[in-house]
XYZ file of C-alpha atoms in Angstrom:
334
model
C 26.620 -23.579 4.871
C 23.810 -21.362 6.158
C 21.751 -22.732 9.022
C 18.094 -21.676 9.237
C 16.684 -21.707 12.757
C 12.917 -22.143 13.023
C 12.406 -22.537 16.784
C 12.437 -19.874 19.499
C 15.719 -19.871 21.429
C 17.696 -17.659 23.787
C 20.690 -15.717 22.564
C 22.726 -16.657 25.663
C 23.092 -20.025 27.377
C 23.532 -20.302 31.148
C 27.299 -19.902 30.752
C 26.780 -16.637 28.841
C 27.880 -18.082 25.500
C 26.103 -17.952 22.142
C 25.237 -21.437 20.891
C 22.388 -21.087 18.331
C 24.274 -19.401 15.502
C 22.350 -18.968 12.268
C 19.538 -17.026 10.636
C 15.754 -16.995 10.673
C 12.763 -15.562 8.810
C 11.113 -14.616 12.113
C 12.472 -12.993 15.321
C 13.121 -16.309 17.072
C 16.209 -15.125 18.995
C 15.170 -14.027 22.495
C 17.570 -11.330 23.663
C 18.044 -12.497 27.281
C 20.668 -9.849 28.054
C 20.891 -10.540 31.855
C 22.372 -13.993 31.069
C 25.293 -12.452 29.207
C 28.638 -12.368 30.987
C 29.241 -9.121 29.070
C 26.018 -7.480 30.283
C 26.525 -3.749 30.651
C 28.993 -3.688 27.754
C 26.485 -4.304 24.972
C 26.176 -1.857 22.096
C 22.813 -1.093 20.518
C 21.562 0.607 17.375
C 17.998 1.294 16.163
C 17.989 2.530 12.571
C 15.027 3.603 10.417
C 14.883 4.384 6.711
C 11.710 5.991 5.314
C 11.135 6.912 1.669
C 8.519 7.489 -1.010
C 10.675 7.877 -4.113
C 10.844 11.666 -3.686
C 12.359 11.987 -0.227
C 14.341 9.670 2.041
C 14.804 9.993 5.805
C 17.614 8.103 7.556
C 17.449 8.014 11.359
C 19.857 6.116 13.606
C 19.936 6.081 17.423
C 23.025 4.430 18.897
C 24.550 3.468 22.236
C 28.103 2.340 21.497
C 30.605 2.144 24.319
C 30.415 5.345 26.334
C 28.872 7.284 23.464
C 25.232 8.025 22.617
C 24.389 9.382 19.165
C 21.413 10.425 17.042
C 22.139 10.693 13.303
C 19.625 12.074 10.786
C 19.855 12.630 7.028
C 17.210 13.852 4.587
C 17.716 13.383 0.842
C 15.657 15.073 -1.873
C 15.741 12.438 -4.599
C 14.027 14.536 -7.294
C 15.725 17.915 -6.905
C 19.043 16.439 -5.811
C 20.746 17.147 -2.518
C 21.090 15.828 1.005
C 21.212 17.552 4.375
C 22.274 15.905 7.626
C 23.132 16.550 11.255
C 23.858 14.544 14.386
C 24.067 14.725 18.155
C 26.819 12.901 20.043
C 26.878 12.711 23.837
C 29.197 11.006 26.270
C 27.187 8.818 28.634
C 27.739 9.539 32.301
C 25.340 8.362 35.011
C 22.182 8.151 32.882
C 22.092 5.910 29.801
C 19.551 6.579 27.051
C 17.979 3.114 26.934
C 16.294 2.007 23.713
C 13.079 -0.074 23.837
C 13.747 -3.755 24.481
C 10.526 -5.056 22.899
C 9.306 -4.546 19.337
C 5.603 -3.999 20.119
C 5.796 -1.666 23.130
C 8.030 0.882 24.764
C 9.081 4.438 24.081
C 12.332 6.333 23.642
C 12.520 10.041 24.464
C 15.469 12.384 23.992
C 15.591 16.150 24.430
C 18.269 18.828 24.450
C 18.452 22.479 23.382
C 18.277 21.639 19.670
C 16.653 18.216 19.322
C 13.441 16.635 20.594
C 12.997 13.026 19.527
C 10.243 10.539 20.355
C 10.164 6.923 19.106
C 7.152 4.835 20.110
C 6.693 1.085 19.563
C 3.134 -0.243 19.277
C 1.636 -3.609 18.284
C 0.604 -2.025 14.964
C 3.986 -0.432 14.162
C 6.041 2.633 15.097
C 5.597 6.371 15.537
C 8.559 8.661 14.803
C 8.499 12.299 15.885
C 11.353 14.757 15.729
C 12.028 18.486 15.915
C 15.608 19.549 15.169
C 16.349 23.296 15.509
C 19.030 24.709 13.178
C 19.395 21.354 11.473
C 22.847 21.390 9.812
C 23.089 24.939 11.218
C 20.998 26.364 8.392
C 17.337 25.336 8.829
C 14.863 23.442 11.008
C 13.753 19.844 10.551
C 10.388 18.450 11.660
C 8.924 15.002 11.053
C 5.868 13.140 12.295
C 5.582 9.679 10.766
C 3.434 6.619 11.410
C 4.904 3.279 10.327
C 2.270 0.579 9.934
C 3.458 -3.021 10.026
C 2.426 -5.399 7.255
C 2.653 -9.170 7.194
C 5.901 -10.664 5.962
C 9.288 -12.094 6.824
C 12.205 -10.373 8.486
C 15.896 -11.197 8.469
C 17.255 -12.317 11.844
C 20.919 -13.229 12.247
C 22.853 -14.348 15.327
C 26.641 -14.666 15.059
C 29.132 -15.365 17.857
C 32.878 -14.815 17.619
C 34.952 -17.947 17.134
C 37.574 -17.380 19.824
C 35.174 -16.187 22.503
C 31.488 -17.034 22.137
C 30.561 -14.596 24.895
C 30.931 -11.927 22.213
C 27.990 -11.726 19.809
C 26.312 -9.875 16.937
C 22.497 -9.916 16.722
C 20.677 -8.326 13.774
C 17.052 -7.850 12.694
C 16.248 -6.287 9.333
C 12.503 -5.590 9.049
C 11.351 -4.173 5.675
C 7.604 -4.515 6.152
C 6.311 -1.070 7.106
C 4.252 1.419 5.120
C 4.780 5.046 6.112
C 2.493 8.061 6.298
C 2.993 11.556 7.659
C 5.055 14.650 6.986
C 8.690 15.738 6.763
C 9.541 19.461 6.736
C 13.010 20.859 6.105
C 13.218 24.630 5.915
C 10.632 25.775 3.384
C 10.123 22.322 1.843
C 7.380 19.925 2.915
C 7.087 16.277 1.908
C 3.893 14.281 2.398
C 3.937 10.497 2.616
C 0.931 8.188 2.410
C 0.476 4.446 2.863
C 0.179 4.095 -0.921
C 3.660 5.460 -1.653
C 5.560 5.543 1.664
C 7.750 2.599 2.727
C 10.046 2.033 5.685
C 12.411 -0.532 7.089
C 13.759 -0.980 10.620
C 17.307 -2.175 11.240
C 17.856 -3.381 14.838
C 21.317 -4.385 16.089
C 22.672 -5.514 19.461
C 26.286 -6.570 19.891
C 29.359 -6.957 22.033
C 32.602 -7.248 20.059
C 36.267 -7.705 20.887
C 37.459 -5.519 17.998
C 36.429 -2.435 16.034
C 34.590 -3.147 12.764
C 34.193 -1.093 9.620
C 30.785 -2.170 8.395
C 28.984 -1.560 5.095
C 25.456 -2.351 3.991
C 23.773 -1.850 0.611
C 20.000 -1.519 0.952
C 17.005 -0.767 -1.219
C 13.268 -0.615 -0.505
C 11.221 0.040 -3.626
C 8.514 -1.184 -6.014
C 9.523 -3.122 -9.151
C 6.821 -4.249 -11.600
C 4.148 -3.764 -8.951
C 5.996 -5.827 -6.311
C 7.684 -4.472 -3.202
C 11.373 -5.378 -3.283
C 13.835 -4.880 -0.421
C 17.549 -5.632 -0.418
C 20.164 -6.118 2.302
C 23.808 -6.877 1.375
C 26.161 -6.476 4.314
C 29.775 -7.109 5.238
C 30.883 -9.760 7.713
C 30.655 -9.235 11.490
C 31.493 -12.203 13.703
C 31.452 -15.869 12.730
C 29.037 -16.001 9.781
C 29.617 -19.610 8.721
C 26.017 -20.441 9.701
C 24.277 -17.367 8.307
C 25.016 -13.959 6.824
C 22.945 -10.804 6.277
C 22.766 -11.048 2.480
C 19.172 -11.364 1.292
C 16.337 -9.790 -0.652
C 12.561 -9.674 -0.165
C 9.789 -9.818 -2.765
C 6.303 -8.948 -1.463
C 7.369 -9.815 2.086
C 9.013 -13.152 1.274
C 12.690 -13.457 2.244
C 15.208 -15.026 -0.156
C 18.736 -15.682 1.163
C 21.903 -14.970 -0.810
C 25.396 -16.376 -0.393
C 28.565 -14.398 0.233
C 29.339 -11.432 -2.013
C 32.530 -10.123 -3.561
C 32.484 -6.338 -3.168
C 34.640 -3.937 -5.135
C 34.735 -0.193 -4.597
C 36.746 2.604 -3.020
C 35.290 4.097 0.217
C 37.637 7.044 -0.285
C 35.906 7.848 -3.600
C 32.220 7.996 -2.781
C 31.356 9.343 -6.243
C 32.454 6.124 -7.975
C 30.457 2.915 -8.454
C 30.534 -0.072 -6.114
C 30.173 -3.600 -7.467
C 28.525 -6.573 -5.722
C 28.940 -10.032 -7.202
C 28.160 -13.600 -6.174
C 29.162 -16.711 -8.072
C 25.809 -17.302 -9.725
C 22.982 -15.320 -8.097
C 23.722 -11.608 -8.199
C 25.489 -9.058 -10.363
C 24.729 -5.588 -8.982
C 26.268 -2.158 -9.496
C 25.560 0.750 -7.158
C 26.062 4.176 -8.780
C 25.919 7.184 -6.424
C 23.850 10.215 -7.278
C 26.134 13.205 -7.808
C 25.513 16.929 -7.360
C 28.151 19.230 -8.799
C 30.465 16.265 -9.263
C 30.230 15.230 -5.598
C 28.465 12.142 -4.296
C 25.076 12.768 -2.711
C 26.167 11.604 0.740
C 25.706 12.403 4.418
C 28.700 12.062 6.742
C 27.725 11.842 10.413
C 30.258 10.884 13.110
C 31.684 7.505 12.017
C 28.735 6.921 9.659
C 28.269 7.742 5.980
C 25.109 7.253 3.922
C 25.378 7.484 0.117
C 22.266 7.783 -2.047
C 22.174 6.359 -5.556
C 20.754 3.764 -7.943
C 21.200 0.068 -8.664
C 21.852 -1.638 -11.991
C 22.029 -5.361 -12.699
C 19.958 -8.321 -11.604
C 19.426 -11.124 -9.103
C 18.941 -14.563 -10.639
C 17.952 -16.703 -7.672
C 16.799 -20.304 -8.146
C 13.773 -19.372 -6.007
C 12.543 -16.923 -8.669
C 10.764 -17.859 -11.893
C 12.734 -15.183 -13.757
C 15.630 -12.837 -12.896
C 14.831 -9.760 -10.800
C 16.014 -6.750 -12.823
C 17.129 -3.851 -10.617
C 18.017 -1.242 -13.262
C 17.403 2.350 -12.130
C 16.268 1.267 -8.650
C 16.842 3.781 -5.842
C 19.191 2.496 -3.142
C 21.652 3.631 -0.487
C 24.997 2.460 0.827
C 25.802 2.789 4.541
C 29.312 2.791 6.016
C 29.706 2.784 9.786
C 32.424 2.117 12.316
C 31.577 0.511 15.634
């Protein structure tokens, strides 16, 4: 049974344990990290996905254990092809802290090849990057403004049954329009607020065990309505709320657990997502020369493809048909 939480509450109680397990349509979970008995051991990931139907940009910044990583992939969805690169650093005395608040703060990173600036504002986000010899063959530059629209977000808080001092906190925010430019080598892509969309995936966690995580996502326009999808595997005790949901014009609709069938060792083959009565979805990867259009980046893989099937939720007046909808499947270990 999923438990919707509608009131603002702390993630950690005075004893450092997670008590308010569940999900919410708004960011009601206050991340009071100093109260955690595991403070200093928390992992964090800020992930952005920007697209306009022609080009997709995946950007993930991660602090996991003693490792800091920036992972970037750019997919040309019309010509076919994906290019990716990443930076991985071992953290010594200085930790690359990500912004703690959604409407202010800035993250800066610079080395010999990569300059990255992420800025949070009350209106949205600004993403700037300059990656020299991206994938060792060309340069990457992007300057993007993400403007926040009204709408719901998915917020999930899950403890771990045996030790509630361990936790998994997720926010999935698919309510940005994107404008700006992406340049890779000799190609330039322009995005405007009329065709550019973006979501933000924010995760904080402290876990007792390694997890192999997968998430199927889409952010597109179907019959004039913006539709976003998030189907994710289990992390922590999800009896009171999981990550499975979809959005139509900013309104969140929850989904129950999914049966997933596919072979992560064969990225070129379809993956199937089924629930008992609400969803029947097939993800088919794009292929180039017989190989899946995928980016593999240090314990993370992003596969680009299309969806087929439908969602028949009782909250909808008619089934939501997903045929030929652009989507991506993310695998990550953390």
